[in-house]
Structures are given as C-alpha cells and as structure tokens.
CSV table of N, CA and C in Angstrom, one decimal:
chain,number,residue,atom,x,y,z
G,1,MET,N,-11.2,3.1,-8.2
G,1,MET,CA,-11.3,2.8,-6.7
G,1,MET,C,-10.7,3.6,-5.7
G,2,THR,N,-11.2,3.9,-4.6
G,2,THR,CA,-10.7,5.0,-3.4
G,2,THR,C,-9.2,4.3,-2.7
G,3,LEU,N,-9.0,5.8,-2.6
G,3,LEU,CA,-7.5,5.3,-2.2
G,3,LEU,C,-7.6,4.3,-0.8
G,4,GLY,N,-9.2,4.4,0.3
G,4,GLY,CA,-9.6,3.5,1.2
G,4,GLY,C,-10.0,2.8,0.7
G,5,GLU,N,-10.4,2.0,-0.4
G,5,GLU,CA,-11.5,1.2,-0.5
G,5,GLU,C,-9.2,0.0,-1.1
G,6,LEU,N,-8.5,0.8,-1.3
G,6,LEU,CA,-7.2,0.3,-2.5
G,6,LEU,C,-7.2,-0.5,-0.4
G,7,LEU,N,-7.1,0.8,0.4
G,7,LEU,CA,-6.1,0.6,1.1
G,7,LEU,C,-7.0,-0.7,2.6
G,8,LYS,N,-8.3,-0.5,2.2
G,8,LYS,CA,-9.2,-1.2,2.9
G,8,LYS,C,-8.6,-3.4,2.3
G,9,TYR,N,-8.7,-2.8,1.0
G,9,TYR,CA,-8.1,-4.5,0.6
G,9,TYR,C,-7.0,-4.8,1.0
G,10,VAL,N,-5.6,-4.3,0.2
G,10,VAL,CA,-4.4,-4.1,0.7
G,10,VAL,C,-4.6,-5.1,2.3
G,11,ASP,N,-5.4,-4.5,3.0
G,11,ASP,CA,-5.0,-5.1,4.6
G,11,ASP,C,-5.5,-6.1,5.1
G,12,GLY,N,-6.0,-6.6,4.0
G,12,GLY,CA,-6.8,-8.3,4.2
G,12,GLY,C,-6.7,-8.7,3.6
G,13,HIS,N,-5.6,-8.3,2.0
G,13,HIS,CA,-4.3,-9.6,0.9
G,13,HIS,C,-3.3,-9.9,1.3
G,14,CYS,N,-3.2,-8.8,1.9
G,14,CYS,CA,-1.4,-8.9,2.2
G,14,CYS,C,-1.0,-8.7,3.0
G,15,GLY,N,-0.9,-9.7,4.2
G,15,GLY,CA,-1.0,-10.1,5.6
G,15,GLY,C,-0.3,-9.5,6.8
G,16,TYR,N,0.0,-7.5,6.7
G,16,TYR,CA,0.2,-7.0,7.2
G,16,TYR,C,-0.7,-5.7,7.2
G,17,ARG,N,-0.7,-5.1,9.0
G,17,ARG,CA,-1.5,-4.4,9.0
G,17,ARG,C,-1.3,-2.8,9.3
G,18,ILE,N,-2.4,-2.7,7.6
G,18,ILE,CA,-1.8,-1.3,6.9
G,18,ILE,C,-3.2,-0.1,8.0
G,19,PHE,N,-4.6,-1.1,8.5
G,19,PHE,CA,-5.7,-0.2,9.0
G,19,PHE,C,-4.7,0.1,9.7
G,20,GLU,N,-6.4,1.4,10.9
G,20,GLU,CA,-4.9,1.2,12.6
G,20,GLU,C,-7.2,1.5,13.2
G,21,ASP,N,-7.3,2.7,12.8
G,21,ASP,CA,-9.4,2.5,13.0
G,21,ASP,C,-9.9,3.2,11.3
G,22,GLY,N,-9.6,2.6,10.8
G,22,GLY,CA,-10.0,3.4,9.5
G,22,GLY,C,-9.1,4.2,8.7
G,23,SER,N,-9.8,4.4,6.9
G,23,SER,CA,-8.4,4.7,6.4
G,23,SER,C,-8.1,5.9,6.2
G,24,SER,N,-8.5,7.0,6.2
G,24,SER,CA,-8.6,8.2,6.6
G,24,SER,C,-7.7,8.5,7.5
G,25,GLU,N,-8.1,7.9,8.9
G,25,GLU,CA,-7.5,7.9,10.2
G,25,GLU,C,-5.9,7.4,9.7
G,26,SER,N,-5.8,5.7,9.7
G,26,SER,CA,-4.6,5.8,9.0
G,26,SER,C,-3.4,6.5,8.4
G,27,VAL,N,-4.3,6.3,7.2
G,27,VAL,CA,-3.7,7.8,5.2
G,27,VAL,C,-2.8,9.2,6.8
G,28,VAL,N,-3.4,9.8,7.6
G,28,VAL,CA,-3.2,10.6,8.4
G,28,VAL,C,-2.0,10.5,9.3
G,29,ARG,N,-2.0,9.7,9.8
G,29,ARG,CA,-0.7,8.8,10.5
G,29,ARG,C,1.0,8.8,10.0
G,30,ALA,N,-0.2,7.9,8.5
G,30,ALA,CA,0.9,7.9,7.8
G,30,ALA,C,1.8,8.5,7.6
G,31,LEU,N,1.1,10.0,6.7
G,31,LEU,CA,1.4,10.9,6.6
G,31,LEU,C,2.3,12.1,7.7
G,32,ALA,N,1.9,12.1,8.2
G,32,ALA,CA,2.6,12.8,9.8
G,32,ALA,C,3.9,11.2,10.5
G,33,GLY,N,4.2,10.6,9.9
G,33,GLY,CA,4.9,9.3,10.0
G,33,GLY,C,4.9,8.9,11.6
G,34,ALA,N,3.8,8.1,12.0
G,34,ALA,CA,3.6,7.8,12.9
G,34,ALA,C,2.9,6.3,13.0
G,35,HIS,N,3.1,6.0,12.1
G,35,HIS,CA,2.2,4.9,10.5
G,35,HIS,C,3.5,4.0,13.4
G,36,PRO,N,2.2,2.8,13.8
G,36,PRO,CA,2.9,1.5,14.2
G,36,PRO,C,4.5,0.8,13.3
G,37,GLU,N,4.2,0.5,12.0
G,37,GLU,CA,4.8,0.3,11.8
G,37,GLU,C,5.6,1.1,10.4
G,38,PRO,N,7.3,1.4,10.9
G,38,PRO,CA,7.0,3.3,10.1
G,38,PRO,C,7.6,2.2,8.6
G,39,PHE,N,8.0,0.7,8.2
G,39,PHE,CA,8.1,1.3,6.7
G,39,PHE,C,6.4,0.6,5.6
G,40,LEU,N,5.6,0.1,7.1
G,40,LEU,CA,4.4,0.2,6.5
G,40,LEU,C,4.2,1.5,6.1
G,41,GLY,N,4.2,2.5,7.1
G,41,GLY,CA,3.8,3.4,6.7
G,41,GLY,C,4.1,4.4,5.8
G,42,ARG,N,5.7,4.3,5.4
G,42,ARG,CA,6.0,4.8,4.2
G,42,ARG,C,5.0,4.4,3.0
G,43,ILE,N,4.6,3.0,3.2
G,43,ILE,CA,4.2,2.5,1.9
G,43,ILE,C,2.5,3.1,1.7
G,44,VAL,N,1.5,3.6,3.5
G,44,VAL,CA,0.5,4.2,2.6
G,44,VAL,C,0.8,5.1,2.6
G,45,ALA,N,2.1,6.1,3.4
G,45,ALA,CA,1.8,7.2,2.7
G,45,ALA,C,2.2,8.0,1.2
G,46,ALA,N,3.1,6.9,0.9
G,46,ALA,CA,3.1,6.9,-0.5
G,46,ALA,C,2.2,6.5,-1.9
G,47,LEU,N,1.1,5.3,-1.3
G,47,LEU,CA,0.4,5.9,-1.8
G,47,LEU,C,-0.9,7.0,-1.6
G,48,ALA,N,-0.7,7.6,-0.5
G,48,ALA,CA,-2.2,8.6,-0.4
G,48,ALA,C,-1.4,10.0,-1.1
G,49,ARG,N,-0.2,10.0,-1.1
G,49,ARG,CA,0.3,11.1,-1.8
G,49,ARG,C,0.1,11.0,-3.2
G,50,ALA,N,0.4,9.2,-4.1
G,50,ALA,CA,-0.6,9.2,-5.5
G,50,ALA,C,-1.9,9.8,-6.1
G,51,ALA,N,-2.5,9.6,-4.1
G,51,ALA,CA,-4.4,10.5,-5.2
G,51,ALA,C,-4.1,11.6,-3.6
G,52,GLY,N,-2.9,12.3,-4.1
G,52,GLY,CA,-3.4,14.1,-2.9
G,52,GLY,C,-4.2,13.7,-2.3
G,53,ASP,N,-3.5,12.0,-0.7
G,53,ASP,CA,-3.3,12.8,0.9
G,53,ASP,C,-5.5,12.8,1.3
G,54,ASP,N,-5.6,11.7,-0.6
G,54,ASP,CA,-7.2,12.0,0.1
G,54,ASP,C,-7.4,11.0,0.3
G,55,ALA,N,-8.1,9.5,1.4
G,55,ALA,CA,-8.3,8.9,1.0
G,55,ALA,C,-10.1,8.6,0.3
G,56,ASP,N,-10.4,9.1,0.1
G,56,ASP,CA,-11.6,9.4,-0.7
G,56,ASP,C,-11.4,9.7,-2.1
G,57,ALA,N,-10.2,10.0,-1.6
G,57,ALA,CA,-9.6,10.3,-3.5
G,57,ALA,C,-9.6,8.8,-5.1
G,58,VAL,N,-9.2,8.5,-5.5
G,58,VAL,CA,-9.2,8.7,-6.8
G,58,VAL,C,-8.1,7.3,-7.1
G,59,ILE,N,-7.3,6.8,-6.9
G,59,ILE,CA,-6.3,6.1,-7.8
G,59,ILE,C,-6.7,5.0,-8.8
G,60,ASP,N,-5.0,5.0,-9.7
G,60,ASP,CA,-5.6,4.0,-10.5
G,60,ASP,C,-4.6,2.8,-10.0
G,61,ARG,N,-3.7,1.5,-10.9
G,61,ARG,CA,-2.9,0.3,-10.7
G,61,ARG,C,-1.6,2.0,-10.8
G,62,ALA,N,-1.7,2.3,-12.2
G,62,ALA,CA,-0.2,2.5,-12.8
G,62,ALA,C,-0.1,3.7,-11.1
G,63,ALA,N,-0.6,4.6,-11.0
G,63,ALA,CA,-0.2,5.3,-10.1
G,63,ALA,C,0.3,4.8,-8.6
G,64,ALA,N,-0.6,3.7,-7.9
G,64,ALA,CA,-0.3,3.1,-7.4
G,64,ALA,C,1.0,2.6,-6.2
G,65,THR,N,1.0,1.8,-7.8
G,65,THR,CA,2.9,1.1,-8.5
G,65,THR,C,3.3,1.8,-8.4
G,66,GLY,N,3.5,3.0,-9.5
G,66,GLY,CA,4.7,3.5,-9.5
G,66,GLY,C,5.0,4.6,-8.6
G,67,ALA,N,3.6,5.4,-7.5
G,67,ALA,CA,4.3,5.0,-6.1
G,67,ALA,C,5.0,4.7,-5.4
G,68,LEU,N,5.0,2.7,-5.2
G,68,LEU,CA,5.3,1.9,-4.2
G,68,LEU,C,7.4,2.2,-5.2
G,69,GLY,N,7.6,3.0,-6.2
G,69,GLY,CA,8.2,2.1,-7.3
G,69,GLY,C,10.0,2.7,-6.5
G,70,PRO,N,9.5,3.7,-5.7
G,70,PRO,CA,11.1,4.3,-5.4
G,70,PRO,C,10.9,3.2,-3.8
G,71,LEU,N,10.0,3.0,-2.4
G,71,LEU,CA,10.1,2.4,-2.5
G,71,LEU,C,11.2,0.5,-2.4
G,72,ARG,N,10.4,0.5,-3.3
G,72,ARG,CA,10.9,-1.6,-3.5
G,72,ARG,C,12.2,-1.0,-4.5
G,73,LEU,N,13.0,-0.1,-5.1
G,73,LEU,CA,14.2,-0.3,-5.8
G,73,LEU,C,15.0,0.4,-3.5
G,74,GLU,N,15.0,0.9,-2.8
G,74,GLU,CA,14.9,1.5,-1.6
G,74,GLU,C,15.2,-0.7,-1.4
G,75,ALA,N,14.6,-1.0,-0.9
G,75,ALA,CA,14.4,-2.0,-0.8
G,75,ALA,C,15.2,-3.3,-1.2
G,76,MET,N,15.2,-3.7,-2.7
G,76,MET,CA,15.7,-4.5,-3.0
G,76,MET,C,17.5,-4.5,-2.8
G,77,ARG,N,17.7,-3.2,-2.1
G,77,ARG,CA,19.3,-2.9,-1.9
G,77,ARG,C,20.1,-3.9,-0.9
G,78,ASP,N,21.7,-4.6,-1.9
G,78,ASP,CA,21.5,-5.6,-0.8
G,78,ASP,C,22.2,-5.1,1.1
G,79,ASP,N,21.8,-4.2,1.2
G,79,ASP,CA,22.0,-3.4,2.8
G,79,ASP,C,20.5,-3.6,3.4
G,80,ALA,N,19.8,-3.7,2.6
G,80,ALA,CA,18.2,-3.1,3.1
G,80,ALA,C,17.5,-4.9,3.9
G,81,PRO,N,16.7,-5.3,5.0
G,81,PRO,CA,16.4,-5.6,6.0
G,81,PRO,C,15.1,-6.0,4.6
G,82,ILE,N,15.8,-7.7,4.0
G,82,ILE,CA,14.7,-8.3,3.5
G,82,ILE,C,12.8,-8.6,4.0
G,83,GLU,N,12.8,-8.2,5.7
G,83,GLU,CA,11.5,-7.7,5.6
G,83,GLU,C,10.9,-6.8,4.7
G,84,GLN,N,12.0,-5.3,4.3
G,84,GLN,CA,11.1,-4.5,3.4
G,84,GLN,C,10.6,-5.2,2.5
G,85,LEU,N,11.6,-5.8,1.8
G,85,LEU,CA,11.1,-5.9,0.9
G,85,LEU,C,10.4,-6.9,0.3
G,86,ARG,N,9.7,-7.9,1.8
G,86,ARG,CA,8.7,-8.9,1.3
G,86,ARG,C,7.3,-8.3,1.4
G,87,MET,N,7.2,-7.0,1.8
G,87,MET,CA,6.7,-6.4,2.3
G,87,MET,C,6.5,-5.7,1.2
G,88,VAL,N,7.2,-4.3,0.7
G,88,VAL,CA,6.7,-4.1,-0.7
G,88,VAL,C,6.0,-4.9,-1.6
G,89,GLU,N,6.2,-6.2,-2.0
G,89,GLU,CA,5.8,-7.3,-2.8
G,89,GLU,C,5.3,-8.0,-2.4
G,90,ARG,N,4.5,-7.6,-1.1
G,90,ARG,CA,3.2,-8.3,-0.5
G,90,ARG,C,1.7,-7.2,-1.2
G,91,VAL,N,2.5,-6.2,-0.9
G,91,VAL,CA,2.2,-5.3,-0.2
G,91,VAL,C,1.7,-4.9,-2.6
G,92,VAL,N,2.0,-4.4,-3.5
G,92,VAL,CA,2.3,-5.1,-5.0
G,92,VAL,C,1.4,-6.9,-5.5
G,93,HIS,N,1.4,-7.1,-4.3
G,93,HIS,CA,0.4,-8.1,-5.2
G,93,HIS,C,-1.0,-8.3,-3.9
G,94,ALA,N,-1.3,-7.5,-3.7
G,94,ALA,CA,-2.5,-7.2,-3.4
G,94,ALA,C,-2.9,-6.0,-3.5
G,95,ILE,N,-2.2,-5.8,-4.4
G,95,ILE,CA,-3.1,-4.3,-5.0
G,95,ILE,C,-2.7,-5.1,-6.5
G,96,ASP,N,-3.3,-5.3,-7.5
G,96,ASP,CA,-2.6,-6.0,-8.1
G,96,ASP,C,-4.0,-7.1,-7.8
G,97,GLY,N,-4.3,-7.2,-7.1
G,97,GLY,CA,-5.3,-9.0,-6.7
G,97,GLY,C,-6.7,-7.7,-6.7
G,98,ALA,N,-6.8,-6.0,-6.2
G,98,ALA,CA,-7.8,-5.4,-5.7
G,98,ALA,C,-8.2,-4.7,-7.3
G,99,PHE,N,-7.4,-4.3,-7.9
G,99,PHE,CA,-7.9,-3.8,-9.7
G,99,PHE,C,-8.5,-5.1,-10.3
G,100,ASN,N,-7.3,-6.8,-10.4
G,100,ASN,CA,-7.9,-7.3,-10.9
G,100,ASN,C,-10.5,-8.5,-10.8
G,101,ASP,N,-9.9,-7.6,-9.6
G,101,ASP,CA,-11.3,-7.5,-9.2
G,101,ASP,C,-12.4,-6.8,-9.6
G,102,GLU,N,-11.7,-5.7,-8.8
G,102,GLU,CA,-12.1,-4.7,-9.7
G,102,GLU,C,-12.9,-4.6,-11.0
G,103,ALA,N,-11.8,-5.2,-11.5
G,103,ALA,CA,-12.0,-5.7,-13.3
G,103,ALA,C,-13.8,-6.6,-13.6
G,104,LEU,N,-12.3,-8.0,-12.2
G,104,LEU,CA,-13.8,-8.6,-12.6
G,104,LEU,C,-14.9,-8.7,-12.0
G,105,GLY,N,-15.2,-8.1,-11.5
G,105,GLY,CA,-16.7,-8.1,-11.2
G,105,GLY,C,-17.7,-6.3,-11.7
G,106,ARG,N,-16.7,-6.1,-12.9
G,106,ARG,CA,-17.6,-4.8,-13.8
G,106,ARG,C,-17.9,-5.9,-15.0
G,107,ARG,N,-17.6,-6.6,-14.9
G,107,ARG,CA,-18.1,-8.0,-16.6
G,107,ARG,C,-18.3,-9.3,-16.1
C-alpha cells in the first residue's frame, strides 16, 4: 500500500486527526514540523521518511512499524506525557489493521 493509503486508513481508525488537506499536504507539513499536533506530526514524518518522503511511495508493515520504534520508546519514558504513548499505540494498532485488511482483501 502507499503511504497516502496508509495514512488515510490510520486517520480513520486511530481516533486522531492525521490528515488536514490530504496525504501529500499532510506529509509536507509534518516533515516541516508544521502539523497542528506536534507529536502526531512526528509520527507522520517518521512514516514519510520510511517511505522516502513521498505519499505515493509504497510502504510495508515492517517499515511502517519500524519507523515508529524510536517514537514509541520515547513515549514509554517515565517522564513522557501519557497521551504520547496513547497516540503511538493507537497509530501502531491502526497500521496493523490497515495491513490486516489489505491481506484479507486479497483472499
């Protein structure tokens, strides 16, 4: 699936607003540090970097979840806001759901 497709799915399933004006614009803003929610912007930027900064690039489950590893560890620190851990966990679950739905759709 493309990064744009993944972000659209995550936006609809994680409970947080990932998109503002569509996938490519959201990616550009996140990479520039201009996402309205800073930690979500970092999540989108990490996913974008894993896909080569292109919303039309293909990304797989391993690359997507691996890209979030450092942010997940950061959110698990004792002094990190609990909302960051909730965000990254919900996004990771939504990513799993996206790839699970894609696999089921091919069967």
